Short mmCIF file of C-alpha atoms in Angstrom, two decimals:
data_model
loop_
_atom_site.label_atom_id
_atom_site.label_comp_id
_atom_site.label_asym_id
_atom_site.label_seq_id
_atom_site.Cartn_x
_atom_site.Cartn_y
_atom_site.Cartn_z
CA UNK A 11 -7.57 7.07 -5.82
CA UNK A 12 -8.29 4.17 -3.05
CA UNK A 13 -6.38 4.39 0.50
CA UNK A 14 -5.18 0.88 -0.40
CA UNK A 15 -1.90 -0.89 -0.74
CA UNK A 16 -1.13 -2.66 -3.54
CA UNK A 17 0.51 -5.08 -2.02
CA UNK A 18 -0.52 -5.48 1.41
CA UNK A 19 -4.27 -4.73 0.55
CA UNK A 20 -3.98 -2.15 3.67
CA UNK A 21 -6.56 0.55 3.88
CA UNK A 22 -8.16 2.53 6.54
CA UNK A 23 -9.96 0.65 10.08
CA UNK A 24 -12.43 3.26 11.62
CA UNK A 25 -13.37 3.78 14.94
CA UNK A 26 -14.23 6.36 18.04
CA UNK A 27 -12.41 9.39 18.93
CA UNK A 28 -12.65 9.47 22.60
CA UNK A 29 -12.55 13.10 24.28
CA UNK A 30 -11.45 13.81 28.00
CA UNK A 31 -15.33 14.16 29.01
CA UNK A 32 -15.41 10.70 27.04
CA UNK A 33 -17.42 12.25 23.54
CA UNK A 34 -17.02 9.78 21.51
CA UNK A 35 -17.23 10.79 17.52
CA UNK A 36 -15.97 8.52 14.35
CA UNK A 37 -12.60 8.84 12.96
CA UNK A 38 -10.06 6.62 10.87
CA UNK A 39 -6.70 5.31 10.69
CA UNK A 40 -5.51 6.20 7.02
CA UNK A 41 -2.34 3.69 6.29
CA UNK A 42 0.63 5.33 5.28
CA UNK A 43 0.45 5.28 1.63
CA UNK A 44 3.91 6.23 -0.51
CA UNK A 45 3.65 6.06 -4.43
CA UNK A 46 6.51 4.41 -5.77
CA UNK A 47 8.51 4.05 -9.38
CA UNK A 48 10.14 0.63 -10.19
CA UNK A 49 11.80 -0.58 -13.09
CA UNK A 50 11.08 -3.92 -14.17
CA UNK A 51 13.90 -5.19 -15.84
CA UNK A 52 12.49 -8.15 -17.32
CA UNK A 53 9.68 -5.60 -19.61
CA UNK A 54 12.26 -3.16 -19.74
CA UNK A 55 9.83 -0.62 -18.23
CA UNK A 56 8.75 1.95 -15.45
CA UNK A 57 5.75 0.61 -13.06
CA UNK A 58 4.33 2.84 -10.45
CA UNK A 59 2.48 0.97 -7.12
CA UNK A 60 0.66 2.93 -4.13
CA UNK A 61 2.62 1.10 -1.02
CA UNK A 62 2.49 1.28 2.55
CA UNK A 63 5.79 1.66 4.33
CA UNK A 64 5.85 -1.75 5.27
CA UNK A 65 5.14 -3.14 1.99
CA UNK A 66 8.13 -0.87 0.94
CA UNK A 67 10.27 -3.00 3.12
CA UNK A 68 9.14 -6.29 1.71
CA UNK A 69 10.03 -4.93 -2.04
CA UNK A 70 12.96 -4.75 -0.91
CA UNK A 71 13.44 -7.81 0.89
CA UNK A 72 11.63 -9.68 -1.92
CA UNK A 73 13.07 -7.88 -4.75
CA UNK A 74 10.31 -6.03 -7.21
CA UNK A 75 10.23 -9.06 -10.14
CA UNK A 76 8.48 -11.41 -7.51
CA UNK A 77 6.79 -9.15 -6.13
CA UNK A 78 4.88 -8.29 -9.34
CA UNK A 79 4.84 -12.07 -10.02
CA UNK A 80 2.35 -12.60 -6.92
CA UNK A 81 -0.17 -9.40 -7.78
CA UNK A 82 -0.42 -11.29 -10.95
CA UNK A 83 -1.39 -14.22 -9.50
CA UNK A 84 -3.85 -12.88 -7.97
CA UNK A 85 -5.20 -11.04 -10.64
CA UNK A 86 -4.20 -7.15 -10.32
CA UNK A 87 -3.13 -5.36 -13.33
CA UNK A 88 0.66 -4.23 -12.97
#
């Protein structure tokens, strides 16, 4: 499974750990990913979408139907 939103299209930045003595040694940021169920009402079915918290948020706000309606414009597979 890809670190990535499914709606946002968040995934993990990289960068340095810095120590106290200023070591500096690669990390990353991992987003925080929540797998979610929806029912789509409209195809009478159950979809399941890998979202970050924030993208949670905007479901909501947005509602899930046009939500789905812009992945599918721009091509994902819902």
């Amino acid at each position: 499974m890809s670190r990535r939103c499914d709606v946002t299209g968040a995934e993990p930045s990289f960068g340095n750990a810095v120590s106290h003595s200023h070591r500096r040694t690669r990390r990353r940021w991992n987003p925080n990913l929540q797998n979610h169920r929806y029912w789509l009402p409209s195809e009478r079915r159950w979809i399941s979408l890998t979202l970050t918290a924030k993208a949670l948020k905007t479901v909501d706000r947005k509602g899930i139907e046009k939500v789905v309606a812009e992945l599918r414009n721009r091509g994902v597979k819902v």
